[in-house]
């Protein structure tokens, strides 16, 4: 069902410092910050030859990553995103096998303008999994 690794998302306490580290120390192609008010985050995309890294920083009140940063003050891997061809078929198959889909269960438009869903980390060995239809 799952295809390519679309991105690994890392929550960071200092977006500018993290972006500069990827650009200047690791020599990666780092894009400008993008506010995603619908998701409560500011995102910096880093393009690697085979996948992307998404640096996440809280935006506004009640950001969904604030709690994660409170527990992990130096930052950490927040979720991984796999590509799927058909997100509704993937959701139905996962729910039939007992996996929990977060929120309403209906796909939302993600940071790349494509439909996404999140799966409960307790059902996937402690990892928050995002599915993106490509
Ligand atoms: Co993501």
PDB file of C-alpha atoms and ligand atoms in Angstrom:
ATOM      1  CA  UNK A   1       0.000   0.000   0.000  1.00  0.00           C
ATOM      2  CA  UNK A   2       2.578   2.599   1.017  1.00  0.00           C
ATOM      3  CA  UNK A   3       4.966   3.947  -1.544  1.00  0.00           C
ATOM      4  CA  UNK A   4       7.886   6.357  -1.258  1.00  0.00           C
ATOM      5  CA  UNK A   5       8.959   8.164   1.873  1.00  0.00           C
ATOM      6  CA  UNK A   6       7.665  11.669   1.143  1.00  0.00           C
ATOM      7  CA  UNK A   7       9.233  13.438   4.122  1.00  0.00           C
ATOM      8  CA  UNK A   8      10.466  13.222   7.674  1.00  0.00           C
ATOM      9  CA  UNK A   9       9.148  16.045   9.873  1.00  0.00           C
ATOM     10  CA  UNK A  10      11.279  17.405  12.711  1.00  0.00           C
ATOM     11  CA  UNK A  11       9.846  19.758  15.321  1.00  0.00           C
ATOM     12  CA  UNK A  12      12.404  22.427  16.227  1.00  0.00           C
ATOM     13  CA  UNK A  13      12.586  25.043  18.991  1.00  0.00           C
ATOM     14  CA  UNK A  14      14.411  27.578  16.773  1.00  0.00           C
ATOM     15  CA  UNK A  15      13.410  27.488  13.115  1.00  0.00           C
ATOM     16  CA  UNK A  16      16.048  29.918  11.903  1.00  0.00           C
ATOM     17  CA  UNK A  17      18.870  28.072  13.669  1.00  0.00           C
ATOM     18  CA  UNK A  18      17.704  24.690  12.381  1.00  0.00           C
ATOM     19  CA  UNK A  19      17.329  25.967   8.798  1.00  0.00           C
ATOM     20  CA  UNK A  20      20.785  27.561   8.951  1.00  0.00           C
ATOM     21  CA  UNK A  21      22.296  24.325  10.242  1.00  0.00           C
ATOM     22  CA  UNK A  22      20.829  22.290   7.375  1.00  0.00           C
ATOM     23  CA  UNK A  23      21.928  24.930   4.853  1.00  0.00           C
ATOM     24  CA  UNK A  24      25.359  25.895   6.165  1.00  0.00           C
ATOM     25  CA  UNK A  25      26.571  22.844   8.072  1.00  0.00           C
ATOM     26  CA  UNK A  26      24.885  19.995   6.188  1.00  0.00           C
ATOM     27  CA  UNK A  27      24.909  21.763   2.811  1.00  0.00           C
ATOM     28  CA  UNK A  28      21.291  20.984   1.954  1.00  0.00           C
ATOM     29  CA  UNK A  29      18.889  22.902  -0.304  1.00  0.00           C
ATOM     30  CA  UNK A  30      16.733  24.801   2.210  1.00  0.00           C
ATOM     31  CA  UNK A  31      13.581  26.687   1.166  1.00  0.00           C
ATOM     32  CA  UNK A  32      12.068  29.799   2.788  1.00  0.00           C
ATOM     33  CA  UNK A  33       9.726  29.439   5.767  1.00  0.00           C
ATOM     34  CA  UNK A  34       6.040  28.966   4.928  1.00  0.00           C
ATOM     35  CA  UNK A  35       3.220  29.698   7.382  1.00  0.00           C
ATOM     36  CA  UNK A  36       0.521  27.032   7.438  1.00  0.00           C
ATOM     37  CA  UNK A  37      -2.195  28.630   9.605  1.00  0.00           C
ATOM     38  CA  UNK A  38      -4.637  25.764   8.970  1.00  0.00           C
ATOM     39  CA  UNK A  39      -2.131  23.383  10.559  1.00  0.00           C
ATOM     40  CA  UNK A  40      -0.759  25.703  13.253  1.00  0.00           C
ATOM     41  CA  UNK A  41       2.823  25.449  12.026  1.00  0.00           C
ATOM     42  CA  UNK A  42       5.505  27.307  10.145  1.00  0.00           C
ATOM     43  CA  UNK A  43       7.357  24.921   7.861  1.00  0.00           C
ATOM     44  CA  UNK A  44      10.765  24.962   6.209  1.00  0.00           C
ATOM     45  CA  UNK A  45      11.184  22.354   3.474  1.00  0.00           C
ATOM     46  CA  UNK A  46      14.591  20.893   2.857  1.00  0.00           C
ATOM     47  CA  UNK A  47      15.049  19.095  -0.419  1.00  0.00           C
ATOM     48  CA  UNK A  48      17.264  16.028  -0.419  1.00  0.00           C
ATOM     49  CA  UNK A  49      17.958  13.949  -3.521  1.00  0.00           C
ATOM     50  CA  UNK A  50      15.629  11.142  -2.417  1.00  0.00           C
ATOM     51  CA  UNK A  51      13.161  12.760  -0.005  1.00  0.00           C
ATOM     52  CA  UNK A  52      12.386  15.903   1.981  1.00  0.00           C
ATOM     53  CA  UNK A  53      12.866  17.057   5.543  1.00  0.00           C
ATOM     54  CA  UNK A  54      10.153  19.283   6.966  1.00  0.00           C
ATOM     55  CA  UNK A  55      11.194  21.511   9.872  1.00  0.00           C
ATOM     56  CA  UNK A  56       8.127  22.350  11.983  1.00  0.00           C
ATOM     57  CA  UNK A  57       7.759  25.300  14.311  1.00  0.00           C
ATOM     58  CA  UNK A  58       4.588  26.276  16.223  1.00  0.00           C
ATOM     59  CA  UNK A  59       2.385  28.993  14.698  1.00  0.00           C
ATOM     60  CA  UNK A  60      -0.307  30.722  16.762  1.00  0.00           C
ATOM     61  CA  UNK A  61      -2.155  29.502  19.844  1.00  0.00           C
ATOM     62  CA  UNK A  62      -2.902  25.791  20.245  1.00  0.00           C
ATOM     63  CA  UNK A  63      -0.341  24.640  17.723  1.00  0.00           C
ATOM     64  CA  UNK A  64      -0.502  20.836  17.497  1.00  0.00           C
ATOM     65  CA  UNK A  65       3.280  20.634  17.914  1.00  0.00           C
ATOM     66  CA  UNK A  66       3.562  22.824  21.027  1.00  0.00           C
ATOM     67  CA  UNK A  67       2.944  19.886  23.352  1.00  0.00           C
ATOM     68  CA  UNK A  68       5.576  17.847  21.524  1.00  0.00           C
ATOM     69  CA  UNK A  69       8.144  20.635  21.956  1.00  0.00           C
ATOM     70  CA  UNK A  70       7.212  21.014  25.626  1.00  0.00           C
ATOM     71  CA  UNK A  71       8.082  17.334  26.081  1.00  0.00           C
ATOM     72  CA  UNK A  72      11.096  17.500  23.752  1.00  0.00           C
ATOM     73  CA  UNK A  73      12.585  20.967  24.308  1.00  0.00           C
ATOM     74  CA  UNK A  74      15.556  20.390  22.021  1.00  0.00           C
ATOM     75  CA  UNK A  75      13.282  19.179  19.211  1.00  0.00           C
ATOM     76  CA  UNK A  76      12.853  15.750  17.665  1.00  0.00           C
ATOM     77  CA  UNK A  77      11.345  13.657  14.899  1.00  0.00           C
ATOM     78  CA  UNK A  78       7.616  14.406  14.920  1.00  0.00           C
ATOM     79  CA  UNK A  79       6.252  12.240  12.099  1.00  0.00           C
ATOM     80  CA  UNK A  80       7.101  10.433   8.902  1.00  0.00           C
ATOM     81  CA  UNK A  81       5.065  10.691   5.718  1.00  0.00           C
ATOM     82  CA  UNK A  82       4.481   7.883   3.237  1.00  0.00           C
ATOM     83  CA  UNK A  83       2.943   8.313  -0.169  1.00  0.00           C
ATOM     84  CA  UNK A  84      -0.181   6.423  -1.195  1.00  0.00           C
ATOM     85  CA  UNK A  85      -1.990   6.309  -4.532  1.00  0.00           C
ATOM     86  CA  UNK A  86      -5.513   6.395  -3.110  1.00  0.00           C
ATOM     87  CA  UNK A  87      -5.896   7.878   0.358  1.00  0.00           C
ATOM     88  CA  UNK A  88      -9.522   6.820   0.875  1.00  0.00           C
ATOM     89  CA  UNK A  89      -8.803   3.234  -0.106  1.00  0.00           C
ATOM     90  CA  UNK A  90      -5.755   3.273   2.190  1.00  0.00           C
ATOM     91  CA  UNK A  91      -7.830   4.678   5.068  1.00  0.00           C
ATOM     92  CA  UNK A  92     -10.579   2.096   4.647  1.00  0.00           C
ATOM     93  CA  UNK A  93      -8.087  -0.758   4.506  1.00  0.00           C
ATOM     94  CA  UNK A  94      -6.232   0.517   7.602  1.00  0.00           C
ATOM     95  CA  UNK A  95      -9.405   1.060   9.602  1.00  0.00           C
ATOM     96  CA  UNK A  96     -10.597  -2.426   8.651  1.00  0.00           C
ATOM     97  CA  UNK A  97      -7.361  -3.781  10.132  1.00  0.00           C
ATOM     98  CA  UNK A  98      -7.936  -1.859  13.382  1.00  0.00           C
ATOM     99  CA  UNK A  99      -5.668   1.163  12.903  1.00  0.00           C
ATOM    100  CA  UNK A 100      -6.961   4.478  14.199  1.00  0.00           C
ATOM    101  CA  UNK A 101      -7.073   7.524  11.937  1.00  0.00           C
ATOM    102  CA  UNK A 102      -6.731  10.824  13.823  1.00  0.00           C
ATOM    103  CA  UNK A 103      -9.349  13.578  13.686  1.00  0.00           C
ATOM    104  CA  UNK A 104     -12.557  13.187  11.737  1.00  0.00           C
ATOM    105  CA  UNK A 105     -11.099  10.503   9.487  1.00  0.00           C
ATOM    106  CA  UNK A 106     -11.588  12.720   6.462  1.00  0.00           C
ATOM    107  CA  UNK A 107      -8.424  13.766   4.586  1.00  0.00           C
ATOM    108  CA  UNK A 108      -7.254  17.376   4.996  1.00  0.00           C
ATOM    109  CA  UNK A 109      -5.200  19.346   2.520  1.00  0.00           C
ATOM    110  CA  UNK A 110      -1.602  19.147   3.730  1.00  0.00           C
ATOM    111  CA  UNK A 111       1.407  21.415   3.428  1.00  0.00           C
ATOM    112  CA  UNK A 112       2.020  20.311  -0.174  1.00  0.00           C
ATOM    113  CA  UNK A 113      -1.566  20.994  -1.282  1.00  0.00           C
ATOM    114  CA  UNK A 114      -2.414  17.275  -1.387  1.00  0.00           C
ATOM    115  CA  UNK A 115      -4.824  15.225   0.766  1.00  0.00           C
ATOM    116  CA  UNK A 116      -3.304  13.854   3.976  1.00  0.00           C
ATOM    117  CA  UNK A 117      -4.319  11.743   6.972  1.00  0.00           C
ATOM    118  CA  UNK A 118      -2.538  10.931  10.225  1.00  0.00           C
ATOM    119  CA  UNK A 119      -2.497   7.521  11.910  1.00  0.00           C
ATOM    120  CA  UNK A 120      -2.374   7.024  15.666  1.00  0.00           C
ATOM    121  CA  UNK A 121       1.226   6.584  16.862  1.00  0.00           C
ATOM    122  CA  UNK A 122       0.234   3.871  19.348  1.00  0.00           C
ATOM    123  CA  UNK A 123      -0.871   1.705  16.422  1.00  0.00           C
ATOM    124  CA  UNK A 124       2.470   2.133  14.591  1.00  0.00           C
ATOM    125  CA  UNK A 125       5.249   1.413  17.080  1.00  0.00           C
ATOM    126  CA  UNK A 126       5.190   4.861  18.606  1.00  0.00           C
ATOM    127  CA  UNK A 127       5.498   6.720  15.308  1.00  0.00           C
ATOM    128  CA  UNK A 128       3.035   9.312  14.080  1.00  0.00           C
ATOM    129  CA  UNK A 129       2.458   8.370  10.438  1.00  0.00           C
ATOM    130  CA  UNK A 130       1.158  10.771   7.806  1.00  0.00           C
ATOM    131  CA  UNK A 131      -0.222   9.433   4.541  1.00  0.00           C
ATOM    132  CA  UNK A 132      -0.204  11.720   1.522  1.00  0.00           C
ATOM    133  CA  UNK A 133      -1.962  10.990  -1.730  1.00  0.00           C
ATOM    134  CA  UNK A 134       0.332  11.766  -4.628  1.00  0.00           C
TER     135      UNK A 134
HETATM  136 CO1  LIG B   1       4.133  16.137   7.231  1.00  0.00          CO
END
